[in-house]
Structure formats: structure tokens, C-alpha cells
PDB file of C-alpha atoms in Angstrom:
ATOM      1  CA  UNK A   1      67.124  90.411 106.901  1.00 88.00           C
ATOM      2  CA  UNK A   2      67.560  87.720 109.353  1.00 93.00           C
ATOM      3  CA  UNK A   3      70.951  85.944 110.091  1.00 95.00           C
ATOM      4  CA  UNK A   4      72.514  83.550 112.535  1.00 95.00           C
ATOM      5  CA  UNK A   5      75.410  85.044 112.692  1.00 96.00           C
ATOM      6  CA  UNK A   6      75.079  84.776 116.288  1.00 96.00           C
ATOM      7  CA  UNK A   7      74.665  81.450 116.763  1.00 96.00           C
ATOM      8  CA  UNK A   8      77.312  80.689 114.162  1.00 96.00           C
ATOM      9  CA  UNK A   9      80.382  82.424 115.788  1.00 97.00           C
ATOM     10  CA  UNK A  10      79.189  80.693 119.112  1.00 96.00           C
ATOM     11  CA  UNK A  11      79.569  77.539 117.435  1.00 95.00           C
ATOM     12  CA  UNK A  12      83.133  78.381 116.376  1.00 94.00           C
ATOM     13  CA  UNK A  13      83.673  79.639 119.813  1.00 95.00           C
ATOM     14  CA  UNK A  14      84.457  83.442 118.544  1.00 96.00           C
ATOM     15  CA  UNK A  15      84.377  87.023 120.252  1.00 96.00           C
ATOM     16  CA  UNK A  16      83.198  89.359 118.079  1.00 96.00           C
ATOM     17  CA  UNK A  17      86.264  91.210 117.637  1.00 94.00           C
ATOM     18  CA  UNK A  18      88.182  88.422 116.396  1.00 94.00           C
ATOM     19  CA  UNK A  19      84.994  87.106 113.545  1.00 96.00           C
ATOM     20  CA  UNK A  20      85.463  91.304 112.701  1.00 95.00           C
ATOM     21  CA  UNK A  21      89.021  91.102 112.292  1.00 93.00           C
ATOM     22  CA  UNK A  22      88.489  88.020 109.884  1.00 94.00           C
ATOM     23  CA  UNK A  23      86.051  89.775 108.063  1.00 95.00           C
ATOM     24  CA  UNK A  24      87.682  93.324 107.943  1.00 94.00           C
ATOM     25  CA  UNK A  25      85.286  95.033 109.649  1.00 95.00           C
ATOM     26  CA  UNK A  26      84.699  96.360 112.811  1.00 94.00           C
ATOM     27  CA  UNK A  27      83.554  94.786 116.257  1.00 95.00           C
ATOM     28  CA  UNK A  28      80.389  97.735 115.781  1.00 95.00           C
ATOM     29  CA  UNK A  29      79.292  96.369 112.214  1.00 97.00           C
ATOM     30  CA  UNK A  30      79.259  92.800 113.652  1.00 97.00           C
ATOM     31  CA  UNK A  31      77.046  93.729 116.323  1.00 97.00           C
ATOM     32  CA  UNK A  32      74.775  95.512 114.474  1.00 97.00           C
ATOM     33  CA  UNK A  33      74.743  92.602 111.830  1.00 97.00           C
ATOM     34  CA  UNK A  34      74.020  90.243 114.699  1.00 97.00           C
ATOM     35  CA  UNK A  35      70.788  92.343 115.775  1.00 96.00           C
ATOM     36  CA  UNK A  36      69.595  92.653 112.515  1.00 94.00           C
ATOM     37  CA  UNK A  37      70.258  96.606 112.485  1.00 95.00           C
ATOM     38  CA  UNK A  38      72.626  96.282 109.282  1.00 96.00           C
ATOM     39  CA  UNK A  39      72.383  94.183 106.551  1.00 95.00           C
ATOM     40  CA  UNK A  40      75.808  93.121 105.024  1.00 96.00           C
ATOM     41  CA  UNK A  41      76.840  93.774 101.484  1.00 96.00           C
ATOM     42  CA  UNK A  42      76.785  90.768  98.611  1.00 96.00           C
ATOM     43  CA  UNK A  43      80.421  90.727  98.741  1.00 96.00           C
ATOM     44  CA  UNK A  44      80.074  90.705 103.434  1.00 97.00           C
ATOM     45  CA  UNK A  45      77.643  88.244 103.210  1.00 97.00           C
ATOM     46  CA  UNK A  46      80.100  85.768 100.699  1.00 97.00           C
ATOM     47  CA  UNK A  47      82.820  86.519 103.125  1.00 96.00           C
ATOM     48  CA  UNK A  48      81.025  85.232 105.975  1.00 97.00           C
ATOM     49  CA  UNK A  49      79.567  82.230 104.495  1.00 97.00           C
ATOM     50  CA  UNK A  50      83.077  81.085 102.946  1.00 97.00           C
ATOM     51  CA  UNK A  51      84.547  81.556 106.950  1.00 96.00           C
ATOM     52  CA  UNK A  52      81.894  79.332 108.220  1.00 96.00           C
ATOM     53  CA  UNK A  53      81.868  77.120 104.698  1.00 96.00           C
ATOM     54  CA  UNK A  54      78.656  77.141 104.408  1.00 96.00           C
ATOM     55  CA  UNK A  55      75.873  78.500 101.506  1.00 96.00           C
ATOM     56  CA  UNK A  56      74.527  82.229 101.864  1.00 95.00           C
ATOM     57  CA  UNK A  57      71.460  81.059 102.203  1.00 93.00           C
ATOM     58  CA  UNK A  58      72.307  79.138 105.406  1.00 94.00           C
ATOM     59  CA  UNK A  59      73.258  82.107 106.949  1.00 96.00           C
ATOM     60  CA  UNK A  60      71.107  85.020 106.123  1.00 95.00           C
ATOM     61  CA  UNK A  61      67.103  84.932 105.243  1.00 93.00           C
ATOM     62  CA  UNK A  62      65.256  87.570 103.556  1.00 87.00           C
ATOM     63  CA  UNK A  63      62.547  88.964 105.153  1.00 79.00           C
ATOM     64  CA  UNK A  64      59.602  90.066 102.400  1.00 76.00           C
ATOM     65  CA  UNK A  65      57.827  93.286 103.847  1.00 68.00           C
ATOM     66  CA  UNK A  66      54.242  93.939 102.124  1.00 66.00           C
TER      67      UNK A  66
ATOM     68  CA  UNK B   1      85.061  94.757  95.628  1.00 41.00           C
ATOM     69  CA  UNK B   2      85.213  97.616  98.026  1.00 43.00           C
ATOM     70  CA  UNK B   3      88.977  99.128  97.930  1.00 42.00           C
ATOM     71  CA  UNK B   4      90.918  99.038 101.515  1.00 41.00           C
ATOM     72  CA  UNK B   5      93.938 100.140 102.402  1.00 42.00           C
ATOM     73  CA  UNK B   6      95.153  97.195 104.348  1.00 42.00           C
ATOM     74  CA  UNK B   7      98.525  96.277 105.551  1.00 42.00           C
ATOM     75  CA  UNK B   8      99.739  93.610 107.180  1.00 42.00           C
ATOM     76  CA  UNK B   9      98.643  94.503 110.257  1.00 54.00           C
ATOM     77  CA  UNK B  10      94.820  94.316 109.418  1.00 82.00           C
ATOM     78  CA  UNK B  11      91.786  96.266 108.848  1.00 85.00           C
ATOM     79  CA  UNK B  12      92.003  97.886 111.838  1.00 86.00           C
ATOM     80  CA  UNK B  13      95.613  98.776 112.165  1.00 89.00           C
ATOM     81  CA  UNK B  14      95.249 100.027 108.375  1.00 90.00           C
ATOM     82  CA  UNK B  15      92.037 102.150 109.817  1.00 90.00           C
ATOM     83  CA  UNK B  16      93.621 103.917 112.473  1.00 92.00           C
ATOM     84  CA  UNK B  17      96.906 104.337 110.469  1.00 94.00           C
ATOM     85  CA  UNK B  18      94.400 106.209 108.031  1.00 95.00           C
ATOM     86  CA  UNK B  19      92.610 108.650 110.952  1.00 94.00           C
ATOM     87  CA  UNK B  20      95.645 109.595 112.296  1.00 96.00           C
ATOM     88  CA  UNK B  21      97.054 110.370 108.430  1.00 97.00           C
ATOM     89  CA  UNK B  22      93.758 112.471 108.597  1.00 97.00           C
ATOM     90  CA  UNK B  23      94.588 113.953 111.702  1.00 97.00           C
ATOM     91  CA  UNK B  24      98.067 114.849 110.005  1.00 98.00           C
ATOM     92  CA  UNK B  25      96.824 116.789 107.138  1.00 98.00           C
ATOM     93  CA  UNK B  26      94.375 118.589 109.246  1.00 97.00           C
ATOM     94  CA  UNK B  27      96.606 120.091 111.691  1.00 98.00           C
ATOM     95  CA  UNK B  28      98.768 120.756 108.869  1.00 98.00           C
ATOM     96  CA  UNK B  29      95.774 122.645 107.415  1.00 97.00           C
ATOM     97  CA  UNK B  30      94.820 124.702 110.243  1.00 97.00           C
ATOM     98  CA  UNK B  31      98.068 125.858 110.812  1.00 97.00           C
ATOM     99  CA  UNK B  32      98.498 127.034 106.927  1.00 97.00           C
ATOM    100  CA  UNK B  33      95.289 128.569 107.291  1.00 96.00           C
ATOM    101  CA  UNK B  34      96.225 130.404 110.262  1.00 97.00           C
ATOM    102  CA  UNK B  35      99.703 131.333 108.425  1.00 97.00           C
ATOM    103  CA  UNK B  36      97.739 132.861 105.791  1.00 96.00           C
ATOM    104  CA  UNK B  37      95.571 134.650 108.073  1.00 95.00           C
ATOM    105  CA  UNK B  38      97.757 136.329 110.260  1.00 96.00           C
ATOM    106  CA  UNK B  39     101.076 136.135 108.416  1.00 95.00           C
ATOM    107  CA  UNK B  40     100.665 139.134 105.993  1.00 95.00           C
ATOM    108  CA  UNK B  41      99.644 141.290 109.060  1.00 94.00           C
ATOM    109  CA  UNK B  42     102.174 139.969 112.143  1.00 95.00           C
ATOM    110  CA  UNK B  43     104.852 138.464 110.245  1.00 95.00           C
ATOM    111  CA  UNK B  44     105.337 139.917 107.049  1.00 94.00           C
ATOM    112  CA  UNK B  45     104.054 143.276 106.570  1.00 93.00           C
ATOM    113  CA  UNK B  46     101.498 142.324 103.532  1.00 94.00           C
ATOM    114  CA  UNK B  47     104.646 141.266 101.176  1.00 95.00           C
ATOM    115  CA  UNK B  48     102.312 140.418  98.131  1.00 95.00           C
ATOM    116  CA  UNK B  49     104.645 137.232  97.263  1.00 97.00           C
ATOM    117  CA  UNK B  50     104.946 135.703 100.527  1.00 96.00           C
ATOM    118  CA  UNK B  51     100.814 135.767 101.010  1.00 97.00           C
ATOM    119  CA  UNK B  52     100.300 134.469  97.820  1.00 97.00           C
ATOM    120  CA  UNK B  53     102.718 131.733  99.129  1.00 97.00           C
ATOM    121  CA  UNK B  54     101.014 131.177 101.972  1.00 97.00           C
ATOM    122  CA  UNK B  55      97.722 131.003 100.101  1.00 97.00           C
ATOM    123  CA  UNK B  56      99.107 128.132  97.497  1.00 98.00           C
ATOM    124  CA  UNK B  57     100.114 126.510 100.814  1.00 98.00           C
ATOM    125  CA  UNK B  58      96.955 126.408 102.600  1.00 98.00           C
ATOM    126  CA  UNK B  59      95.362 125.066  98.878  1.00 98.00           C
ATOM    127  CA  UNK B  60      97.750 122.495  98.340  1.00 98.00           C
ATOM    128  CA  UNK B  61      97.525 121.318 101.748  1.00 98.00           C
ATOM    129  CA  UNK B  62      93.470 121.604 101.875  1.00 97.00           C
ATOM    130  CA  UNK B  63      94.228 119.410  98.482  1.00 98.00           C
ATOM    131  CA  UNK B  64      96.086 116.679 100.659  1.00 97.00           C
ATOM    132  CA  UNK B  65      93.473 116.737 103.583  1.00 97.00           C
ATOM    133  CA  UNK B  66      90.586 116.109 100.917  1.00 97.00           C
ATOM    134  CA  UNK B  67      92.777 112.977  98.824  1.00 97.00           C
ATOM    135  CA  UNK B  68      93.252 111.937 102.832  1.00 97.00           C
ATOM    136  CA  UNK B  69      89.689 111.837 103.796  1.00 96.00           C
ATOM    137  CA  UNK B  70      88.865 110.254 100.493  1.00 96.00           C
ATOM    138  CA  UNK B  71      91.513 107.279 101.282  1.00 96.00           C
ATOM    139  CA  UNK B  72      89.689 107.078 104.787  1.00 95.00           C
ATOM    140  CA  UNK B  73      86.525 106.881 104.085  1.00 96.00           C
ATOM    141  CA  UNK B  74      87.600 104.073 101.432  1.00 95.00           C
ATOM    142  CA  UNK B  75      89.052 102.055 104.527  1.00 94.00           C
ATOM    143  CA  UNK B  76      86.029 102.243 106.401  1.00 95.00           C
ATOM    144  CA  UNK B  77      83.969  99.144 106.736  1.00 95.00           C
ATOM    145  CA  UNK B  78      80.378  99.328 104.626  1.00 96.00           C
ATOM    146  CA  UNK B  79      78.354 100.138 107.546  1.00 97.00           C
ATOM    147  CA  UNK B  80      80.963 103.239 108.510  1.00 96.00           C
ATOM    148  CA  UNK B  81      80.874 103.996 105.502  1.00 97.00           C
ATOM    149  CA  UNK B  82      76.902 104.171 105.493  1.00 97.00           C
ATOM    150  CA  UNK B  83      77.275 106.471 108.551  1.00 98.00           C
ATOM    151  CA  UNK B  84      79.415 108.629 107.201  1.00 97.00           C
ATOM    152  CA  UNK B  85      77.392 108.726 103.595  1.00 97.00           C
ATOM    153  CA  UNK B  86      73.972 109.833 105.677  1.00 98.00           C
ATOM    154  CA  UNK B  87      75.943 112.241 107.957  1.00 98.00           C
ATOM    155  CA  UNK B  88      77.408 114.242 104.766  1.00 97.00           C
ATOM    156  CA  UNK B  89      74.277 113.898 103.282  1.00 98.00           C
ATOM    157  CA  UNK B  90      72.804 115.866 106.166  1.00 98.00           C
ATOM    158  CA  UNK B  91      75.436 118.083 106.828  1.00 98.00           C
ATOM    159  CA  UNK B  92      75.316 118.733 102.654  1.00 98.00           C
ATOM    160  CA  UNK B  93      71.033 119.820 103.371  1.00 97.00           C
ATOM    161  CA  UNK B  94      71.415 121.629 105.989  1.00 97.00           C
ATOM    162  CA  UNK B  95      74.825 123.743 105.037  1.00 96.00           C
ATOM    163  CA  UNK B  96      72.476 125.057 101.849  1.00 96.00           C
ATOM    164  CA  UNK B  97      69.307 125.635 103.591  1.00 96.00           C
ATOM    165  CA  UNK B  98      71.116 127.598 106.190  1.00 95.00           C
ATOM    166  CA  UNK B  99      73.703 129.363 103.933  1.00 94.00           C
ATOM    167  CA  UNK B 100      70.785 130.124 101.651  1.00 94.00           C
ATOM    168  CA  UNK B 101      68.768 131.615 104.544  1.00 94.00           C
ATOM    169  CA  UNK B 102      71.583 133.214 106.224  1.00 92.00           C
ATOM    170  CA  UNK B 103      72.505 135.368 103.509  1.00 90.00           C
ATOM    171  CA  UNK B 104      68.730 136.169 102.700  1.00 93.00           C
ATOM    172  CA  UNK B 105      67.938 137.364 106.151  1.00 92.00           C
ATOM    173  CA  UNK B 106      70.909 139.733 105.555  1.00 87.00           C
ATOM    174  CA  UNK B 107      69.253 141.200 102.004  1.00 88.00           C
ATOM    175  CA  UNK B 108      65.749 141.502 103.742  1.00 92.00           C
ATOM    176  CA  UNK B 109      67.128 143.001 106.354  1.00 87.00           C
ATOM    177  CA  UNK B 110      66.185 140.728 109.093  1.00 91.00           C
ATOM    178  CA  UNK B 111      69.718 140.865 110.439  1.00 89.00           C
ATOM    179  CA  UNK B 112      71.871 143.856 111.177  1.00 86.00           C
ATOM    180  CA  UNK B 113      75.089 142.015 110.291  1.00 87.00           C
ATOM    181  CA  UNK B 114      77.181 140.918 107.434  1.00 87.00           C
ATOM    182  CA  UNK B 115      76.856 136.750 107.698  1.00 89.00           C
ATOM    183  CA  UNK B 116      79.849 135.369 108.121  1.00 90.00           C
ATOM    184  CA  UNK B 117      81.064 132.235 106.531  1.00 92.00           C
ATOM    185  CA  UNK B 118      82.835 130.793 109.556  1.00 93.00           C
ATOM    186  CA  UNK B 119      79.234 130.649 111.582  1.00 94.00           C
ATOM    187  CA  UNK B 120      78.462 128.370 108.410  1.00 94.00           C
ATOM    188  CA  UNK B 121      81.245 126.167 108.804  1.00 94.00           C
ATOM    189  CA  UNK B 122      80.686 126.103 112.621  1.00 96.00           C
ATOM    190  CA  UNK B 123      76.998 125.041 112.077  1.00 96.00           C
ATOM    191  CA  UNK B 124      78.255 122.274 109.466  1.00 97.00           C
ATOM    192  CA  UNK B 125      80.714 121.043 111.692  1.00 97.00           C
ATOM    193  CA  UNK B 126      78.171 120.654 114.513  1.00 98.00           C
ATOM    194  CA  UNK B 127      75.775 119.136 112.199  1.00 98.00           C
ATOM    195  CA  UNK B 128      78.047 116.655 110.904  1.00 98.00           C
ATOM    196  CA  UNK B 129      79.378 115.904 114.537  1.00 98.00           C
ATOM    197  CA  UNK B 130      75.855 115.654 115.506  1.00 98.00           C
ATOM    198  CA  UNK B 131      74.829 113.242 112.520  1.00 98.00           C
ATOM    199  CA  UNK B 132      77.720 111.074 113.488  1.00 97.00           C
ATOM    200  CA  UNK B 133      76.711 110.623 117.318  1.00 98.00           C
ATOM    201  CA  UNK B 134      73.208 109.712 115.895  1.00 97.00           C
ATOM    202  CA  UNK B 135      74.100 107.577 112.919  1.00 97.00           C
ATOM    203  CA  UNK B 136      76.346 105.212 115.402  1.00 96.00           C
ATOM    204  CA  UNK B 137      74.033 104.984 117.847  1.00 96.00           C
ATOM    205  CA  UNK B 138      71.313 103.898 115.701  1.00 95.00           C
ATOM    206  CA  UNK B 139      73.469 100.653 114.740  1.00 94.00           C
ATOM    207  CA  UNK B 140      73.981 100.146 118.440  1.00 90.00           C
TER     208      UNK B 140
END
């Protein structure tokens, strides 16, 4: 699943460590959510678009594999 | 909803707060274990009601290292928790293959020696250590 989760916490000008710590996780899951290694859970993915108020859809797009 | 211990401290301080309440009960484990090992023989001369002391010990406290784990594995975040889910899994295959084998080559006569369950645990704990180091590094 792609994501600009990246590009995102740049925006808001945040270390990874501190967008974990608002989304009570840790600085390892971030990363690996930021290069597409892990994809978040529903309730992850809700959590991260309500901190950057924006839809889920705006954030993370699934990639269909044939 | 996944269920966290938090406190007010955060995730994280609620994480470590839970490893080293692991860390706790294990020690306290081992050195029940050890008490029930070695106590009837050094300490109390085989005193049926002190072993059987000792024993309920070591249970109760295995008891509190288990509802421990569970609690810290419930603070982990989904993807530690995804690590640690594929490394038991593992660790689960591989301790009933081996222990499986182990005791066959002993029946067939492949080995010379009684198996011993500690070279079990010892491969299980490796395995599990060993699924860890891998699991992490694949979400590098």
C-alpha cells in the first residue's frame, strides 16, 4: 500500500519519533510505514489521518496486485 | 481497538515499564526454578513439604511471568506485535518438529542418549531469538 506519510510529517515539520509518540507506536513502525514495508491497521491508518485532518484516502492508496 | 497499557507517560514509557515488569517475573522465575532444583538436595535434605513448596512457587511464579508476557505483548505496537506473532509461530514449528525428532532418534536408536528437554528449550530459545533479529530487520 502506498502512503505519504513521508511527505506529510515533513509538512508538519515532525521527526519521526515525535509523529510515533502521537500515534503510540514506535519510531521502527513509522519507518517501516514510511517505506511501504508495513501497512498500518484500520484503526493506525484513522489515527493518522485524524492527526493530519485529512480523509484516509488522502493518505494511503491501495495498490491492486494481479 | 487494540488494548494498551498506557500511562501518562506514553506508549513508550508504558512499553518499557512493561519489559522491565517482564524482566521482573523472569528473574523471579529462574531463581524459583533453581530453588526447586537444588533446594531439596543442598538446602533441605529432600523434606517432602518444603519441595513441594518450592514447586507451587516456581508454578505460581511461571503463572505471573506468562499473565506478564501476555500484558506485554498487548502493549506492543501492531507491527511488534506482528514480529513477535511470526517469531512464536516459528519457534511453535520448529520446537515440534525437533522435539518430535529428538525423541524418535532416541527410540530408533540413532542416538546413544536420553534427549533432554533443556537442549529443547535451548534450541527454542535460539530460534525465537533468531526469528526476532530477522523479523526486525525485515521492517528495517
Amino acid at each position: 500500500m502506498k502512503n505519504n506519510i513521508r511527505l506529510l510529517r515533513g509538512e508538519l515539520g515532525m521527526t519521526q519519533a515525535q509523529l510515533a509518540q502521537a500515534l503510540e507506536v514506535s519510531r521502527q513502525t513509522i519507518n517501516a510505514i514510511e517505506k511501504e514495508k508495513f501497512d498500518p491497521s484500520l484503526p493506525l491508518a484513522f489515527k493518522a489521518a485524524r492527526l493530519f485532518n485529512l480523509a484516509i484516502e488522502d493518505i494511503f492508496e491501495y495498490e491492486h496486485v494481479e | 481497538m487494540k488494548q494498551t497499557d498506557t500511562s501518562s507517560n506514553g506508549w513508550q514509557a508504558s512499553n518499557t515499564h512493561n519489559k522491565r515488569r517482564v524482566s521482573a517475573w523472569v528473574a523471579a522465575w529462574v531463581v524459583s526454578m533453581a530453588m526447586a532444583a537444588f533446594g531439596p538436595r543442598f538446602l533441605w535434605d529432600f523434606n517432602t513439604a518444603l519441595t513441594v513448596i518450592s514447586v507451587l512457587i516456581n508454578l505460581a511464579l511461571g503463572a505471573g511471568m506468562i499473565m506478564a508476557n501476555i500484558r506485554q505483548v498487548k502493549g506492543m505496537d501492531e507491527m511488534q506485535q506482528k514480529i513477535f506473532l511470526d517469531a512464536s509461530a516459528v519457534t511453535l514449528g520448529v520446537g515440534l518438529i525437533a522435539g518430535c525428532s529428538y525423541e524418535l532418534l532416541e527410540d530408533i536408536k540413532l542416538i546413544g542418549f536420553q534427549p533432554e528437554i533443556s537442549h529443547l528449550i535451548l534450541l527454542m530459545c535460539l530460534t525465537f531469538a533468531l526469528s526476532l533479529i530477522v523479523g526486525n530487520r525485515r521492517y528495517q
